XYZ file of C-alpha atoms in Angstrom:
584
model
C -25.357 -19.304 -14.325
C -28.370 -21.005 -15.653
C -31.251 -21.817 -12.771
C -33.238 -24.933 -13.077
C -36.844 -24.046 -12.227
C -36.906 -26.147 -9.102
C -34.427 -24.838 -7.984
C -35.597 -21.557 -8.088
C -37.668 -21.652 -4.525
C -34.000 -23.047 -3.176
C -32.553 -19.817 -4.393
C -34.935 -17.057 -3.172
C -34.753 -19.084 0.151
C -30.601 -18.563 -0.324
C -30.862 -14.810 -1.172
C -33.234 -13.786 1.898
C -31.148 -16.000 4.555
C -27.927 -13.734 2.631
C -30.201 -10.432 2.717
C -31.271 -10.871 6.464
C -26.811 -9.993 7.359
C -27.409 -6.529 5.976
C -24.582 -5.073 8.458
C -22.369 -7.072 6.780
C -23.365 -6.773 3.267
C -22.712 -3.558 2.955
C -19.561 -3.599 4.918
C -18.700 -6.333 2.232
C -20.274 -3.691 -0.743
C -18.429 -0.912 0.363
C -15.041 -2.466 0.501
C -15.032 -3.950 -2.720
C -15.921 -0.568 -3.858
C -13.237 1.219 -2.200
C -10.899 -1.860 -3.951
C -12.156 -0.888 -7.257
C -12.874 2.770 -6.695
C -8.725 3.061 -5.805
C -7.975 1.113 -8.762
C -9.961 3.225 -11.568
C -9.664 6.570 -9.742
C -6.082 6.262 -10.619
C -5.768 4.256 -13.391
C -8.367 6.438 -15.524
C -5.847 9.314 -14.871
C -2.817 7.292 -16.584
C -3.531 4.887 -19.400
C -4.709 7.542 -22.538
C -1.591 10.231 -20.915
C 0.824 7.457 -20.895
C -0.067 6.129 -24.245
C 0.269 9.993 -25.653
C 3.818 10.124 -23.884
C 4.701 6.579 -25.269
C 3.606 8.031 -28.678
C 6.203 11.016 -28.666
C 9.551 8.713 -27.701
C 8.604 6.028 -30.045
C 8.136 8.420 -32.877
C 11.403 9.808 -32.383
C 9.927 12.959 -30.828
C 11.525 14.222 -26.866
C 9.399 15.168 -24.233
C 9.926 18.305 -22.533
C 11.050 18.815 -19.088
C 7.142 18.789 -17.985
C 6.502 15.771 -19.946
C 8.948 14.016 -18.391
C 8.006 15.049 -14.751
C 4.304 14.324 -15.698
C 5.626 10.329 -17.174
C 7.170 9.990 -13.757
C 4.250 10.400 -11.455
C 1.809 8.726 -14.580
C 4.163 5.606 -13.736
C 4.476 6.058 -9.924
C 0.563 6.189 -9.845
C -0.040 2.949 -12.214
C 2.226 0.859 -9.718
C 0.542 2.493 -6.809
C -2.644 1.146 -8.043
C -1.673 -2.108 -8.998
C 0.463 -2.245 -5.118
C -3.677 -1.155 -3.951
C -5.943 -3.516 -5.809
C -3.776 -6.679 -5.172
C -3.529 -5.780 -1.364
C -6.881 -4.765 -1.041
C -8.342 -7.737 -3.168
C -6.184 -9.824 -0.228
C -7.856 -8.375 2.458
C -11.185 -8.417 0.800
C -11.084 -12.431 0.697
C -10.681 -12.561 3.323
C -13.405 -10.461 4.267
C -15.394 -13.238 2.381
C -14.350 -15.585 3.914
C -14.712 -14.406 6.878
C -18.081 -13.596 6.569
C -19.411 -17.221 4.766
C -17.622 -19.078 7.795
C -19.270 -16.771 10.355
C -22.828 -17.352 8.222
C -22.433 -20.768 7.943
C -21.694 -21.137 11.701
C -24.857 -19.546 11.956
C -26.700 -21.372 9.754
C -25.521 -25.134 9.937
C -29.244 -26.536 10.620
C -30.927 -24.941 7.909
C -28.102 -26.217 5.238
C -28.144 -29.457 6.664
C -32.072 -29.541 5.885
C -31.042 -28.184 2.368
C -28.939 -31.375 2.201
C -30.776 -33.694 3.883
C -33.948 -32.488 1.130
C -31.699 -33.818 -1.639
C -29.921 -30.861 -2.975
C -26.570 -31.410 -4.682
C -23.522 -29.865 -3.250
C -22.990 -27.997 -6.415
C -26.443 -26.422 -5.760
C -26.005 -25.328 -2.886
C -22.469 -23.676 -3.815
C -23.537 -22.403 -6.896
C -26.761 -20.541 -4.828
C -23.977 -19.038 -2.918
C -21.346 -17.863 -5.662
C -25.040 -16.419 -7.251
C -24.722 -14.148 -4.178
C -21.299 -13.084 -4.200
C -21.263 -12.685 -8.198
C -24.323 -10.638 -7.603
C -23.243 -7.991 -4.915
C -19.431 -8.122 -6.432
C -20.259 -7.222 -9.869
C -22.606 -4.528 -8.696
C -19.589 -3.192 -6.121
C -16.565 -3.300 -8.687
C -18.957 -1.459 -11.016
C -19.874 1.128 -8.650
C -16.259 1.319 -7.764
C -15.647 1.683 -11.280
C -17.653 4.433 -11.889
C -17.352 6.377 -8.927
C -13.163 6.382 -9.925
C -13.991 7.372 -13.358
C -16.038 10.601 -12.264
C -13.607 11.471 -9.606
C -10.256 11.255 -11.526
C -11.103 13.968 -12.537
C -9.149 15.192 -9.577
C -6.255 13.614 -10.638
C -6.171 15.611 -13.851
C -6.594 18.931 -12.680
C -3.483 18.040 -10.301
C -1.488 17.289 -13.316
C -2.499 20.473 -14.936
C -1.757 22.392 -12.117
C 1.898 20.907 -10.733
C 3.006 20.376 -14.498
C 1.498 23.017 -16.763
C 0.204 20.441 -19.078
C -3.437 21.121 -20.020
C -3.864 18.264 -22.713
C -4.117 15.883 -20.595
C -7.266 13.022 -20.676
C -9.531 10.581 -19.047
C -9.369 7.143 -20.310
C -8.393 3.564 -19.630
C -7.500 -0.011 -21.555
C -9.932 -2.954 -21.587
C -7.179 -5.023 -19.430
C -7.070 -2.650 -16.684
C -11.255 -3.018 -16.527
C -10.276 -6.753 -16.365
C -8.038 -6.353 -13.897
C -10.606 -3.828 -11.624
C -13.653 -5.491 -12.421
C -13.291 -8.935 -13.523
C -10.675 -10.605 -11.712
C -11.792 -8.890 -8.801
C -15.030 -11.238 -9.085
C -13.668 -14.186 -10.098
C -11.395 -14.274 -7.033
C -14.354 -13.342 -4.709
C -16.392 -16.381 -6.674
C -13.621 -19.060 -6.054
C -12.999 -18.067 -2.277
C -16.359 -18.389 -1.834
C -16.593 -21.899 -3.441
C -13.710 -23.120 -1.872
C -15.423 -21.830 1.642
C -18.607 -23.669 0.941
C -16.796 -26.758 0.036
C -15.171 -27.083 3.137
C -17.661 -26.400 5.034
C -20.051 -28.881 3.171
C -17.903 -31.519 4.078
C -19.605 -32.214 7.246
C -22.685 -34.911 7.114
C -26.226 -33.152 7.074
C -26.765 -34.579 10.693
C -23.723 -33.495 12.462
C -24.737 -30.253 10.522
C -28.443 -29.872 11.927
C -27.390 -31.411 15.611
C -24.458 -28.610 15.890
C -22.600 -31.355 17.265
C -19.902 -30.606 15.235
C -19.110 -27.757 16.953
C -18.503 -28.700 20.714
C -15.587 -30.817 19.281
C -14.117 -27.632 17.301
C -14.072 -25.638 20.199
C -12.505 -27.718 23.317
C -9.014 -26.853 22.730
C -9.296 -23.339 22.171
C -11.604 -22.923 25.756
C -8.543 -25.006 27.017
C -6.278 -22.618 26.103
C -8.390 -19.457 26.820
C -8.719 -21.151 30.140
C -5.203 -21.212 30.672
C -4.017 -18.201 29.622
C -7.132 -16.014 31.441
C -6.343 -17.847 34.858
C -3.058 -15.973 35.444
C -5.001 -12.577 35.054
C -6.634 -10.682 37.559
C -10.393 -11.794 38.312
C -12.007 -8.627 36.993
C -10.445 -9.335 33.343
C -10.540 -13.236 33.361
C -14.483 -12.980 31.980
C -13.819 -10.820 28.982
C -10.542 -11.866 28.073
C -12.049 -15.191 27.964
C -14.457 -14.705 25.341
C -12.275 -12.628 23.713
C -9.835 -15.461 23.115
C -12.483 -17.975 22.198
C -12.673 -16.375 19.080
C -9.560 -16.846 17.780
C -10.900 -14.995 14.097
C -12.105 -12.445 15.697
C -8.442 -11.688 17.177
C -6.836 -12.746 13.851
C -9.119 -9.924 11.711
C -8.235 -7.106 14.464
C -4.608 -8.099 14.064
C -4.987 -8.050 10.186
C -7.265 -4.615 10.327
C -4.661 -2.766 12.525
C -1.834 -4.215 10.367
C -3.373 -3.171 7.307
C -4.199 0.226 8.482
C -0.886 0.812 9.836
C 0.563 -0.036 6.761
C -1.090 2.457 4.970
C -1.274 5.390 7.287
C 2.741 5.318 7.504
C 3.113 4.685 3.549
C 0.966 7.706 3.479
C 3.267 9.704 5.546
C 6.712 8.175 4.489
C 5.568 9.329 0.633
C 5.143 12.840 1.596
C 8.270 12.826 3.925
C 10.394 11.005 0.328
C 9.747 14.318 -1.233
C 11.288 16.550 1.186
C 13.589 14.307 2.023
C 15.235 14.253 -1.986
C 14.720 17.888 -2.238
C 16.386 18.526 1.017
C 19.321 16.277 0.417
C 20.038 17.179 -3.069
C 19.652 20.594 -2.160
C 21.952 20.496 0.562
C 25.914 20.726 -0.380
C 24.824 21.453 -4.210
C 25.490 25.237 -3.642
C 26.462 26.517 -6.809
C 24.364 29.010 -8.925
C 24.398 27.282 -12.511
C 25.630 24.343 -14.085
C 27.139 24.495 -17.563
C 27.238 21.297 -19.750
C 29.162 21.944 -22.561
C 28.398 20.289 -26.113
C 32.583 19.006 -26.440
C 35.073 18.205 -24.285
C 38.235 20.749 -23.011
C 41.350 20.761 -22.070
C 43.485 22.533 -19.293
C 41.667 24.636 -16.562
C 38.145 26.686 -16.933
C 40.180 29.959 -16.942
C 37.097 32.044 -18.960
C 35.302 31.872 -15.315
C 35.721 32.369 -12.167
C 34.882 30.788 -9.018
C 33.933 27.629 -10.937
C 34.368 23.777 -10.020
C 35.057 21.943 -13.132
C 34.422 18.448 -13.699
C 34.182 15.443 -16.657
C 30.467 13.681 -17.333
C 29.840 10.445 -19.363
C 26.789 8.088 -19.121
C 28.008 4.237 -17.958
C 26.004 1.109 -17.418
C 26.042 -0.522 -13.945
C 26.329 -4.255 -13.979
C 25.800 -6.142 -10.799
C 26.206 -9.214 -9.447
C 22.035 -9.866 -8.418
C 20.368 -8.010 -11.685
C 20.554 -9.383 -15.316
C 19.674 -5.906 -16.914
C 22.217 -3.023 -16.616
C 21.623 -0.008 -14.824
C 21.743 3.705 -16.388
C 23.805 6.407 -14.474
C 25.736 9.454 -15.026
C 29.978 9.542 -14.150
C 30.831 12.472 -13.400
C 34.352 12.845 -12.308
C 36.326 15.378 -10.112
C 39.374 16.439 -8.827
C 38.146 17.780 -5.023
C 34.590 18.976 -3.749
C 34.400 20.789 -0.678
C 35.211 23.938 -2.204
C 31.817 26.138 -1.343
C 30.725 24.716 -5.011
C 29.763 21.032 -4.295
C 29.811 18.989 -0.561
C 29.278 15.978 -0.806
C 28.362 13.909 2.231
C 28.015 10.430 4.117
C 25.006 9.640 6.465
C 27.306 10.970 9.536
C 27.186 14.500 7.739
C 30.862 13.963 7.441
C 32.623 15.629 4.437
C 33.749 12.632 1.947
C 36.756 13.165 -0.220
C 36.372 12.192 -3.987
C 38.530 8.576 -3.819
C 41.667 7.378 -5.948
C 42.232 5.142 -8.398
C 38.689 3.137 -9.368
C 36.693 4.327 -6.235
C 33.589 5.891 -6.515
C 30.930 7.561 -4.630
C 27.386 6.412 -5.263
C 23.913 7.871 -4.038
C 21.385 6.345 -1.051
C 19.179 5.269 -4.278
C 21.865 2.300 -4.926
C 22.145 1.306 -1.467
C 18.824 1.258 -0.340
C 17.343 0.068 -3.624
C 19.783 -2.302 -5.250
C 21.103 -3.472 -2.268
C 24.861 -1.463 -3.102
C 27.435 -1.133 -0.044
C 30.715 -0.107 0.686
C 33.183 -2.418 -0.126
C 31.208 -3.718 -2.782
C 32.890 -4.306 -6.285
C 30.629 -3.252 -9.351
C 31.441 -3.320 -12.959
C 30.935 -0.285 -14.992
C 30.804 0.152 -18.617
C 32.187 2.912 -20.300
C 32.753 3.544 -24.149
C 32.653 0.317 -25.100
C 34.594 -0.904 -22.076
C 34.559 -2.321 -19.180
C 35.839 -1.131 -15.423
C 35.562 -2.494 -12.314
C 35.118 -0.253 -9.782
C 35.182 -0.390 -5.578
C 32.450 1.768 -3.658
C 34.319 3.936 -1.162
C 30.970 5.288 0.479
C 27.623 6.437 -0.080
C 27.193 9.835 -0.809
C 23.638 10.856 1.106
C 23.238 14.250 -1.517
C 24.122 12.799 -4.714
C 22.124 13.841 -7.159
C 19.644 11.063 -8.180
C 21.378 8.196 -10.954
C 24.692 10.145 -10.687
C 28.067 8.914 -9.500
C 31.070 10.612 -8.400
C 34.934 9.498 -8.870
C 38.136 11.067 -9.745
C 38.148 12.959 -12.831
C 41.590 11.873 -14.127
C 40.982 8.441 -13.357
C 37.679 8.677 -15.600
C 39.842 10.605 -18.327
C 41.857 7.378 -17.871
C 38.964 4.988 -18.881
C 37.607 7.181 -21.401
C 41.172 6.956 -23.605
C 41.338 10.944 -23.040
C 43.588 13.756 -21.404
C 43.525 13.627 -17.939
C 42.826 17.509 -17.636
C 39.801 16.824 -19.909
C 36.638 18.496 -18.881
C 32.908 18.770 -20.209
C 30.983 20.654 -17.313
C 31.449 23.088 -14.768
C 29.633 24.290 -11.547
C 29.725 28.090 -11.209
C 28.271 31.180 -9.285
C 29.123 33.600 -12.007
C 28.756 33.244 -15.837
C 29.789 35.818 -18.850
C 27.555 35.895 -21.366
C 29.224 34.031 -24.255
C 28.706 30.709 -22.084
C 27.877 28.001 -25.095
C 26.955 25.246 -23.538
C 23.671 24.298 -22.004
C 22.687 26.164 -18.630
C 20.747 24.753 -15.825
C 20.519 27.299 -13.298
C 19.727 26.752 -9.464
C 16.245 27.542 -9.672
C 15.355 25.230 -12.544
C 17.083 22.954 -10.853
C 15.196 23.209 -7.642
C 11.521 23.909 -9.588
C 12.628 19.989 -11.109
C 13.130 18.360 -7.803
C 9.796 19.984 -6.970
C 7.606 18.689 -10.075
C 9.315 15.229 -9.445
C 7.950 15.218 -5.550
C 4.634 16.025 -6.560
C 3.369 12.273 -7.735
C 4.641 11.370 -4.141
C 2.488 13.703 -2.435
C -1.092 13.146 -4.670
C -0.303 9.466 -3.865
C 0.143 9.877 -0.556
C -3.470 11.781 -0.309
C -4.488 8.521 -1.892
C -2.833 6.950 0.589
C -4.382 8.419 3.752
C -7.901 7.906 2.525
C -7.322 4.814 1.546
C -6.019 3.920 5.447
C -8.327 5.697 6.865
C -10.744 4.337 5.384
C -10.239 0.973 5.326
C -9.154 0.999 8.398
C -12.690 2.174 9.628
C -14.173 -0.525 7.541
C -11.806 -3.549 9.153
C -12.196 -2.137 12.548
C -15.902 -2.243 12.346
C -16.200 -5.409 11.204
C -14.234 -6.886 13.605
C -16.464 -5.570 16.217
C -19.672 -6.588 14.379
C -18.156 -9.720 14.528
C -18.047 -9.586 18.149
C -21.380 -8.045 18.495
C -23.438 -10.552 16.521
C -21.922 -13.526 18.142
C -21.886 -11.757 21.550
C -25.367 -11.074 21.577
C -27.140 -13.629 23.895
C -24.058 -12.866 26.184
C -25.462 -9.249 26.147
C -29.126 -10.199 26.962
C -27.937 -12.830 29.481
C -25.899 -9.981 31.319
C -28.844 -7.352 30.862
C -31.040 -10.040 32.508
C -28.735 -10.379 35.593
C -29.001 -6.481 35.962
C -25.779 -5.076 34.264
C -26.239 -1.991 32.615
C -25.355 -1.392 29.138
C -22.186 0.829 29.735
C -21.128 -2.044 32.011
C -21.936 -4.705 29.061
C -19.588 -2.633 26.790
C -16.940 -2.737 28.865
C -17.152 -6.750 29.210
C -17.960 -7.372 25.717
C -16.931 -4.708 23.352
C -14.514 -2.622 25.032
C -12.033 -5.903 25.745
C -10.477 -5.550 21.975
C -8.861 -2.258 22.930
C -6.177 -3.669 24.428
C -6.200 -6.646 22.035
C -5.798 -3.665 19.280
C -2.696 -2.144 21.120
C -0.938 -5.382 21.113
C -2.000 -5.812 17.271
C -0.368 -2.156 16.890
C 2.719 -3.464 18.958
C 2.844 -6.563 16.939
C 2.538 -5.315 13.471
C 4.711 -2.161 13.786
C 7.648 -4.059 12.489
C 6.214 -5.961 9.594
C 3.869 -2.954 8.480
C 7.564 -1.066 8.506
C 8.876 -3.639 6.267
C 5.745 -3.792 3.789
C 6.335 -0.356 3.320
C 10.340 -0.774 2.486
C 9.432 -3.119 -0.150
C 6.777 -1.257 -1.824
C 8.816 1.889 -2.164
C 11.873 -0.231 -3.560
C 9.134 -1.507 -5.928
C 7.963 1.771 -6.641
C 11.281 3.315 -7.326
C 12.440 0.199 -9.356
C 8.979 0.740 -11.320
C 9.161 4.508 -11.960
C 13.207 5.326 -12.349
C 12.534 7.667 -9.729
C 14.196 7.791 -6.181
C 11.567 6.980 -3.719
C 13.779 6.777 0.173
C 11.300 5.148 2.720
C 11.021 7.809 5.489
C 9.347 6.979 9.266
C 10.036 8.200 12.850
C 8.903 7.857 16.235
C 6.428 10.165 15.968
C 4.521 9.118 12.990
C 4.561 5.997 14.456
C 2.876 7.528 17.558
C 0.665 9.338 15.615
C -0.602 6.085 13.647
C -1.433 4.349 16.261
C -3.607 7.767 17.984
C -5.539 7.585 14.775
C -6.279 4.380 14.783
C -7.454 4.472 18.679
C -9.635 7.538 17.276
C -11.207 5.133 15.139
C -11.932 2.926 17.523
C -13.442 5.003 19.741
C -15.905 6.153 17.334
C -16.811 2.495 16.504
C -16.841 1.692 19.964
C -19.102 4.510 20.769
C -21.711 3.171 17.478
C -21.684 -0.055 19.211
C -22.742 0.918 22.880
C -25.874 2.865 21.326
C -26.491 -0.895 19.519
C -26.378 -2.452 22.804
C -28.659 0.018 24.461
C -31.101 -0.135 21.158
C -31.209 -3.695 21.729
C -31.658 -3.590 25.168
C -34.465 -0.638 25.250
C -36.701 -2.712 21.996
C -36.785 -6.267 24.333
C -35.431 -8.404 21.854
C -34.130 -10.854 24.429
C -36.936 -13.422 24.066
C -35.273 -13.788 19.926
C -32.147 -14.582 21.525
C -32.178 -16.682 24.687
């Protein structure tokens, strides 16, 4: 941005006037650090490890067991960080915009001098977007490099869950785009589009303030009416309160965006137990053996054994354009001791007849799969339609169950064909490949740890954002509350009593916010795990209860409290240094 040199007097008048809202400022600086800083942090951690994984498949190499645990949670953490800086950046224009409306409120006669001096409209906005280029660029950067030296963390997490000690720091130019640039270029536009609203208004209507008294009759109207059916104590507080209609709007959106994290956080760590705990349940034999050919007739080299017939199919649906990848694996019974499989009532299910099949909670709650539903599978080179008979909540993850002659049937072989069995007890001229319970188990753990670093993310991330929205909300409330304060200190209150007028009136306003966005805050949550899981391959079930729920919303009054408590010492400061006289 090039500055004219008469101009330049214009702009260190800008920059002071910007300066002078330090509170702000940095509440503004540290958020879009934390929106970078949660970006890079993770996103330094996958880019040069995904790129070496990428390298192996394409090459025709095949990535071990670990490698393929570690490409899971590498993917689970790049759409976790893309699902962070987009709803972050949201919340962070409107933190801009929040805080250019509340400035330009504040400051309508001294831009309607800047006006009624001659400067140009684009001046002006261009003196602002300076301002916001300025402190943005320096934020995202910070952000930037703060992730960098603390991904670090990441890393040694990787090491440690999957054994894999090559693993590096490093990140593409488009993800320093996405951090960094776009981040400012948003910021920029929301703050030109603010300024061009806002300059609208003639210079005079600007300087007079008359513009104002005409804004605000219908909300006092309805703050009026809504504060005269309360009890006379509240009607004072409430009404000021609800003449601020932003104010109540950002405490909605902080609570709602706090929530949303905090029980994200918690539903990713309950995912993981909840997928080891189901697909540990009813899976109770010792080893699985896959054999390298198909047989014929029973398994009689073994004993106590479940045999059963495996073949990969592709699922095609009605609502998806690109097949999905799953194992068949047919039986003739389960309920045996070997394998139980079961339905969300912990009911036994029966393997079905004919072209029914069994699928797992990961079609259901992802794709959308019922029972009833008709799906068409393809098999060989064919195709089969197929009925879903129920929902099997322990199926092992991208695995579906049916009857094993029936499968023989579409496969064009024997019906007493088999290519796997479950088993406690194995001789030692077993030639297929063995997957015993414990590396079965040790696999469902390695896949549950990218759910659990993300969901430390997670609760940082809530927390502290949610300290940062909360804050500002009240510094809102503060700042234009002020000559209230003095005017009450004045007529004798004390400052406790102040608080409780002025300050203390959003705690209710926050329970209702809590009350209010409980349900939507639920459903951001769904969708961003189906997104996840759809992202990664991997099985991520959305997982909540009362008690989080409860728990949530204790945090968040914790938070409050300690803002609250920040904000009474203001008031007293205030009071105690006589600053009244700036003010009234």
């Amino acid at each position: 941005m090039i500055i004219q040199e008469n101009e330049k007097p214009f702009y260190k008048e800008v920059i002071k006037s910007i300066i002078r809202n330090k509170s702000y400022l940095i509440l503004i600086f540290l958020f879009i650090m934390l929106t970078s800083f949660m970006y890079f942090f993770v996103q330094f951690s996958v880019d040069k490890n995904l790129d070496r994984l990428d390298t192996i498949t394409q090459y025709g190499g095949t990535l071990s067991e670990e490698q393929n645990a570690l490409l899971v949670a590498l993917r689970s953490n790049a759409s976790l960080a893309s699902t962070f800086l987009l709803c972050l950046l949201i919340i962070s224009t409107f933190v801009i915009y929040l805080f250019y409306k509340h400035y330009f409120n504040q400051h309508q006669q001294e831009i309607g001098i800047f006006k009624a001096l001659g400067f140009k409209e684009s001046s002006i906005i261009k003196a602002y977007v300076t301002c916001t280029f300025l402190f943005s660029v320096f934020a995202s950067l910070a952000g930037m490099f703060l992730g960098w030296a603390s991904s670090g963390v990441l890393l040694k997490a990787y090491t440690a869950s999957f054994g894999i000690t090559d693993v590096t720091r490093g990140i593409h130019v488009i993800h320093i785009f996405y951090g960094v640039i776009l981040v400012v270029i948003v910021l920029c536009v929301t703050t030109t589009l603010t300024c061009k609203t806002f300059l609208k208004k003639e210079a005079a209507l600007l300087i007079n303030k008359s513009d104002n008294k005409k804004e605000n009759r219908v909300i006092a109207f309805v703050s009026d009416k809504i504060t005269s059916i309360l009890p006379s104590k509240k009607q004072f507080p409430v009404r000021i309160a609800l003449r601020k209609p932003i104010t109540i709007i950002l405490s909605i959106l902080a609570v709602g965006a706090s929530t949303s994290l905090l029980i994200m956080s918690v539903s990713l760590y309950m995912s993981s137990n909840k997928v080891y705990q189901s697909q540990s349940a009813g899976h109770n034999y010792s080893f699985n053996i896959k054999f390298g050919e198909t047989y014929q007739g029973k398994s009689g080299d073994y004993t106590d054994t479940l045999i059963y017939l495996e073949t990969p199919a592709s699922i095609y649906m009605a609502n998806s354009n690109e097949p999905l990848l799953h194992q068949l694996v047919g039986l003739s019974e389960t309920g045996d001791g070997l394998l139980e499989l079961y339905d969300k009532y912990s009911e036994l299910l029966s393997i079905p007849e004919n072209n029914g099949i069994l699928i797992g909670p990961e079609l259901q709650e992802i794709h959308g799969l019922n029972q009833g539903d008709i799906i068409t599978l393809s098999i060989s080179g064919g195709s089969y339609s197929a009925v879903i008979a129920d929902v099997a909540v322990n199926a092992e993850t991208n695995h579906i169950y049916m009857s094993r002659k029936q499968l023989a049937k579409w496969m064009g072989i024997a019906e007493s064909s088999y290519n796997g069995l479950f088993s406690n007890n194995i001789n030692s001229t077993v030639t297929g490949t063995v997957i015993t319970q414990e590396e079965r188990l040790s696999s469902l753990e390695k896949d549950a740890v990218s759910n659990k670093m993300s969901a430390v993310i997670n609760q940082l991330l809530g927390i502290v954002a949610g300290c940062i929205l909360i804050y500002l909300v009240l510094l809102l409330n503060f700042q234009d509350s002020t000559k209230e304060m003095l005017t009450l200190d004045l007529l004798g209150y004390t400052p406790k009593e102040i608080n409780k007028m002025l300050i203390s009136i959003y705690r209710p306003i926050f329970i209702v916010a809590f009350l209010l966005m409980i349900y939507p805050s639920i459903a951001i949550c769904k969708e961003i795990h189906k997104s996840l899981s759809l992202q990664t391959g991997d099985y991520i079930p959305f997982q909540t209860n009362a008690f989080i729920l409860l728990g949530v919303f204790i945090i968040i009054q914790i938070i409050y409290v300690l803002v609250e408590a920040a904000f009474t010492s203001k008031i007293k400061t205030m009071i105690r240094n006589e600053t009244a006289r700036q003010y009234l």
